[in-house]
Short mmCIF file of C-alpha atoms and ligand atoms in Angstrom, two decimals:
data_model
loop_
_atom_site.label_atom_id
_atom_site.label_comp_id
_atom_site.label_asym_id
_atom_site.label_seq_id
_atom_site.Cartn_x
_atom_site.Cartn_y
_atom_site.Cartn_z
CA MET X 1 8.62 -17.61 14.39
CA ALA X 2 6.94 -19.62 11.69
CA GLU X 3 8.45 -22.87 10.40
CA SER X 4 7.33 -21.98 6.93
CA LEU X 5 6.11 -18.77 5.35
CA THR X 6 2.58 -17.93 6.48
CA LEU X 7 0.30 -15.03 5.62
CA TYR X 8 -2.58 -13.75 7.75
CA ALA X 9 -5.16 -11.08 6.88
CA PHE X 10 -6.89 -8.79 9.38
CA ASN X 11 -9.35 -5.99 9.03
CA CYS X 12 -8.46 -2.97 11.16
CA GLY X 13 -11.40 -0.71 10.31
CA TRP X 14 -13.88 0.43 7.72
CA PHE X 15 -13.82 2.82 4.81
CA GLN X 16 -17.15 4.23 3.57
CA CYS X 17 -17.59 5.98 0.26
CA LYS X 18 -19.81 6.17 -2.79
CA PRO X 19 -18.95 3.83 -5.69
CA GLY X 20 -17.85 6.82 -7.77
CA TYR X 21 -14.99 7.45 -5.36
CA PHE X 22 -13.41 4.20 -6.55
CA VAL X 23 -14.54 4.19 -10.19
CA GLU X 24 -15.57 7.55 -11.58
CA GLY X 25 -19.12 7.44 -12.97
CA ASP X 26 -20.23 4.43 -10.92
CA GLU X 27 -23.52 5.05 -9.12
CA GLY X 28 -25.23 3.43 -6.19
CA ASP X 29 -25.41 3.27 -2.43
CA TYR X 30 -22.44 3.86 -0.19
CA LEU X 31 -19.92 1.03 -0.06
CA THR X 32 -18.13 -0.23 3.03
CA GLY X 33 -14.63 -1.53 2.47
CA PRO X 34 -11.99 -2.92 4.83
CA VAL X 35 -8.82 -1.25 6.07
CA PRO X 36 -6.57 -4.31 5.91
CA SER X 37 -3.36 -5.29 7.60
CA TYR X 38 -1.38 -8.43 6.76
CA LEU X 39 1.06 -10.43 8.85
CA ILE X 40 3.82 -12.14 6.93
CA ASP X 41 5.35 -14.70 9.27
CA HIS X 42 8.64 -15.93 7.82
CA PRO X 43 11.19 -18.27 9.42
CA LYS X 44 13.66 -15.37 9.46
CA GLY X 45 11.32 -12.71 10.85
CA ARG X 46 7.89 -11.17 11.06
CA ALA X 47 6.63 -8.36 8.86
CA LEU X 48 3.37 -6.44 8.82
CA PHE X 49 2.05 -4.84 5.66
CA ASP X 50 0.06 -1.76 6.68
CA THR X 51 -1.19 -1.10 10.20
CA GLY X 52 -4.61 0.54 10.07
CA MET X 53 -5.71 3.81 11.67
CA GLY X 54 -4.76 5.87 14.69
CA VAL X 55 -6.84 6.01 17.84
CA ARG X 56 -8.54 9.26 16.80
CA TYR X 57 -10.56 7.26 14.24
CA ARG X 58 -11.96 4.94 16.86
CA ARG X 59 -15.71 5.08 17.40
CA ASP X 60 -18.25 3.33 19.56
CA PHE X 61 -21.10 1.49 17.87
CA ALA X 62 -23.55 4.02 19.34
CA ASP X 63 -21.57 6.78 17.67
CA ALA X 64 -20.76 5.01 14.39
CA LEU X 65 -20.55 6.89 11.11
CA PRO X 66 -23.97 7.06 9.45
CA ALA X 67 -24.18 4.55 6.58
CA ASP X 68 -24.51 7.40 4.07
CA LYS X 69 -21.43 9.33 5.07
CA PHE X 70 -17.91 9.32 3.65
CA GLY X 71 -15.26 8.45 6.18
CA LEU X 72 -13.12 6.05 8.14
CA GLN X 73 -13.65 4.37 11.49
CA TRP X 74 -12.70 1.42 13.62
CA PHE X 75 -14.23 -0.21 16.67
CA GLU X 76 -12.80 -1.75 19.80
CA GLY X 77 -10.76 -4.87 19.10
CA MET X 78 -9.89 -3.90 15.52
CA ASP X 79 -6.52 -2.23 16.16
CA VAL X 80 -3.57 -4.15 14.83
CA ALA X 81 -2.12 -4.89 18.27
CA THR X 82 -5.34 -6.61 19.37
CA ARG X 83 -5.55 -8.42 16.04
CA LEU X 84 -2.03 -9.81 16.53
CA LYS X 85 -2.64 -10.83 20.15
CA ALA X 86 -5.75 -12.71 19.02
CA ILE X 87 -3.50 -15.11 17.11
CA ASP X 88 -0.87 -15.22 19.88
CA VAL X 89 1.59 -12.91 18.18
CA ALA X 90 3.11 -10.26 20.44
CA PRO X 91 3.20 -6.81 18.82
CA ASP X 92 6.77 -6.36 20.07
CA SER X 93 7.81 -9.45 18.10
CA ILE X 94 7.23 -7.71 14.76
CA ASP X 95 10.59 -7.08 13.07
CA TRP X 96 9.46 -5.12 10.01
CA VAL X 97 6.62 -2.81 9.16
CA ILE X 98 6.09 -2.25 5.45
CA ASN X 99 3.72 0.66 4.86
CA SER X 100 2.24 0.72 1.37
CA HIS X 101 2.17 4.48 1.79
CA LEU X 102 1.80 6.98 4.60
CA HIS X 103 -1.85 7.98 4.37
CA ILE X 104 -3.55 7.92 7.75
CA ASP X 105 -5.40 4.62 7.18
CA HIS X 106 -2.23 2.67 6.39
CA CYS X 107 0.27 3.59 9.11
CA GLY X 108 -1.89 4.62 12.08
CA GLY X 109 -0.94 1.48 14.02
CA ASN X 110 2.83 1.82 13.58
CA ALA X 111 3.14 3.06 17.16
CA TYR X 112 2.02 -0.36 18.42
CA LEU X 113 5.07 -2.05 16.88
CA PRO X 114 7.97 -0.75 19.00
CA ASN X 115 10.70 -3.13 17.81
CA ALA X 116 10.02 -2.93 14.10
CA THR X 117 12.07 -1.25 11.45
CA VAL X 118 9.76 0.63 9.08
CA ILE X 119 10.40 0.09 5.37
CA LEU X 120 9.30 2.87 3.06
CA GLN X 121 10.06 4.12 -0.39
CA ARG X 122 12.25 7.17 0.06
CA ARG X 123 9.98 9.19 -2.22
CA GLU X 124 6.95 8.36 -0.05
CA LEU X 125 8.71 9.67 3.02
CA ASP X 126 9.51 12.87 1.14
CA ALA X 127 5.91 13.16 -0.11
CA ALA X 128 4.51 12.76 3.40
CA ARG X 129 6.81 15.41 4.81
CA GLU X 130 6.04 17.84 1.99
CA GLY X 131 2.31 17.08 1.80
CA ALA X 132 1.33 17.14 5.47
CA ALA X 133 -2.44 17.70 5.70
CA PRO X 134 -5.10 16.58 8.16
CA GLY X 135 -6.70 13.30 7.12
CA VAL X 136 -4.04 12.68 4.49
CA TYR X 137 -0.47 12.65 5.78
CA GLU X 138 -0.06 13.23 9.53
CA ALA X 139 3.28 12.81 11.26
CA ILE X 140 1.56 11.55 14.43
CA ASP X 141 0.95 8.27 12.53
CA TYR X 142 4.33 7.61 10.97
CA ASP X 143 6.83 9.62 13.01
CA THR X 144 6.80 7.16 15.90
CA GLY X 145 10.46 6.72 16.68
CA GLN X 146 11.37 3.36 15.14
CA PRO X 147 14.26 3.13 12.69
CA VAL X 148 13.25 3.74 9.08
CA LYS X 149 14.79 1.89 6.17
CA ALA X 150 14.22 4.07 3.11
CA ILE X 151 14.43 2.16 -0.16
CA ASP X 152 14.36 3.09 -3.83
CA GLY X 153 12.45 0.52 -5.84
CA GLU X 154 12.38 -3.24 -5.33
CA HIS X 155 13.58 -4.98 -2.20
CA ASP X 156 13.75 -8.71 -1.45
CA LEU X 157 13.04 -8.66 2.29
CA PHE X 158 14.52 -12.01 3.33
CA GLY X 159 16.85 -12.51 0.38
CA ASP X 160 15.06 -15.67 -0.76
CA GLY X 161 12.48 -14.25 -3.16
CA THR X 162 9.49 -15.11 -0.98
CA VAL X 163 8.65 -11.56 0.14
CA ARG X 164 9.31 -8.93 -2.50
CA ILE X 165 8.56 -5.28 -1.99
CA VAL X 166 7.75 -3.68 -5.34
CA PRO X 167 7.16 -0.04 -6.24
CA THR X 168 3.56 0.64 -7.33
CA HIS X 169 3.54 4.41 -7.59
CA GLY X 170 0.56 6.48 -8.69
CA HIS X 171 -1.92 6.69 -5.82
CA THR X 172 0.92 8.44 -3.99
CA PRO X 173 4.41 9.31 -5.23
CA GLY X 174 6.09 6.43 -3.37
CA HIS X 175 3.44 3.76 -3.02
CA GLN X 176 4.70 0.17 -2.70
CA SER X 177 3.16 -3.30 -2.63
CA VAL X 178 4.36 -6.75 -1.57
CA ILE X 179 4.38 -10.01 -3.48
CA VAL X 180 4.33 -13.03 -1.16
CA LYS X 181 5.23 -16.43 -2.56
CA LEU X 182 3.10 -19.04 -0.80
CA ALA X 183 3.13 -22.78 -1.46
CA LYS X 184 -0.04 -22.44 -3.54
CA GLY X 185 1.11 -19.44 -5.55
CA GLU X 186 1.84 -15.75 -5.40
CA VAL X 187 -0.30 -13.21 -3.56
CA LEU X 188 0.12 -9.50 -4.22
CA LEU X 189 -0.83 -7.22 -1.35
CA ALA X 190 -1.81 -4.16 -3.32
CA GLY X 191 -2.57 -1.49 -0.74
CA ASP X 192 -4.09 1.54 -2.41
CA CYS X 193 -2.31 1.26 -5.75
CA CYS X 194 -5.63 -0.36 -6.67
CA TYR X 195 -8.63 0.15 -4.41
CA THR X 196 -10.90 -2.56 -5.81
CA GLU X 197 -10.93 -5.42 -8.27
CA ARG X 198 -13.37 -3.45 -10.39
CA ASN X 199 -10.80 -0.68 -10.89
CA LEU X 200 -8.51 -3.21 -12.52
CA ASP X 201 -11.31 -4.89 -14.48
CA VAL X 202 -12.22 -1.59 -16.14
CA MET X 203 -8.70 -0.09 -15.95
CA VAL X 204 -9.99 3.14 -14.41
CA LEU X 205 -7.92 4.98 -11.82
CA PRO X 206 -9.76 6.75 -9.01
CA ARG X 207 -9.70 10.52 -8.94
CA ALA X 208 -7.51 10.29 -5.83
CA THR X 209 -4.36 9.57 -7.86
CA ALA X 210 -1.23 11.66 -7.40
CA ASP X 211 0.31 10.72 -10.76
CA VAL X 212 -2.00 9.36 -13.45
CA GLY X 213 0.82 8.20 -15.74
CA GLU X 214 2.53 6.22 -12.97
CA GLY X 215 -0.84 4.93 -11.77
CA MET X 216 -1.68 3.57 -15.22
CA ARG X 217 1.73 1.89 -15.53
CA THR X 218 1.09 0.29 -12.13
CA PHE X 219 -2.33 -0.95 -13.31
CA GLU X 220 -0.71 -2.47 -16.39
CA ARG X 221 1.80 -4.33 -14.23
CA LEU X 222 -0.98 -5.52 -11.91
CA ALA X 223 -3.02 -6.75 -14.86
CA ALA X 224 0.01 -8.65 -16.16
CA GLN X 225 0.58 -10.20 -12.71
CA ARG X 226 -3.07 -11.22 -12.50
CA ALA X 227 -2.94 -12.74 -15.98
CA LYS X 228 -0.08 -14.99 -14.93
CA GLY X 229 -2.03 -16.24 -11.92
CA THR X 230 -1.00 -13.96 -9.06
CA ARG X 231 -3.86 -13.39 -6.64
CA ILE X 232 -4.25 -9.69 -5.89
CA LEU X 233 -5.66 -8.47 -2.58
CA PHE X 234 -7.03 -4.99 -3.19
CA GLY X 235 -6.84 -1.95 -0.92
CA HIS X 236 -10.43 -1.32 0.20
CA ASP X 237 -12.56 -3.87 -1.64
CA GLY X 238 -15.56 -4.87 0.49
CA ARG X 239 -16.79 -7.42 -2.04
CA GLN X 240 -13.44 -9.21 -2.12
CA TRP X 241 -12.98 -8.95 1.63
CA ALA X 242 -16.22 -10.89 2.19
CA THR X 243 -14.40 -13.90 0.67
CA ILE X 244 -11.34 -13.63 2.92
CA ARG X 245 -10.99 -15.52 6.16
CA GLU X 246 -9.23 -13.58 8.89
CA ASN X 247 -6.97 -14.94 11.64
CA ILE X 248 -6.04 -18.18 9.90
CA PRO X 249 -3.17 -18.92 7.52
CA PHE X 250 -4.00 -17.62 4.08
CA GLU X 251 -4.42 -20.16 1.31
ZN1 ZN L 301 -6.38 3.71 2.02
#
């Protein structure tokens, strides 16, 4: 366990799409964005925010997605269990898994974390059960046997204000994000409530938004957080990810 709160970022795969998938009307070549997972190592326990994709999205380099094709993939060594072991953290030492939402690229590694309790917004769990569809919500990813703590709204994970789960609905009915209070300031792990920094700059929701009204209210809250100095780590932002150093404590 950490002596003081530490945050680590890992990339567990790749997301390829045209710019217009993120911001309607944007043109250009296909973009490649990360599928992030974050370890929050707190003196009272370890939490992961999002866990990447299931094994069915694994590809070999020889069989990689063509650069001009929409889709998701990961390569050997990118699964969250291997990412954790690379920094000497045992997957069975993770106490909490916080899934931003239950789409297949955010909870596909839950099965690797056998001793974790999974924290979800109750309405996300309901949405996943009602909206089961291949490539969107698949029970094989999230129905993995660990206890589930269903919450409604905000939750202060360790009771000291350093790791706050906050509802950020819109992309899905029960999307949630986490605000981590580090020594140098607050970091907001957005997940897919905001795919890229550009979405927030232009205040344009992607077409893949379950509830536009909720999504816009979430964007307004994100913009207010950013204005007061919170650093936001976006869901699938390749440009931002290029500035992030993996496997070392986040600063
Ligand atoms: Zn996603």
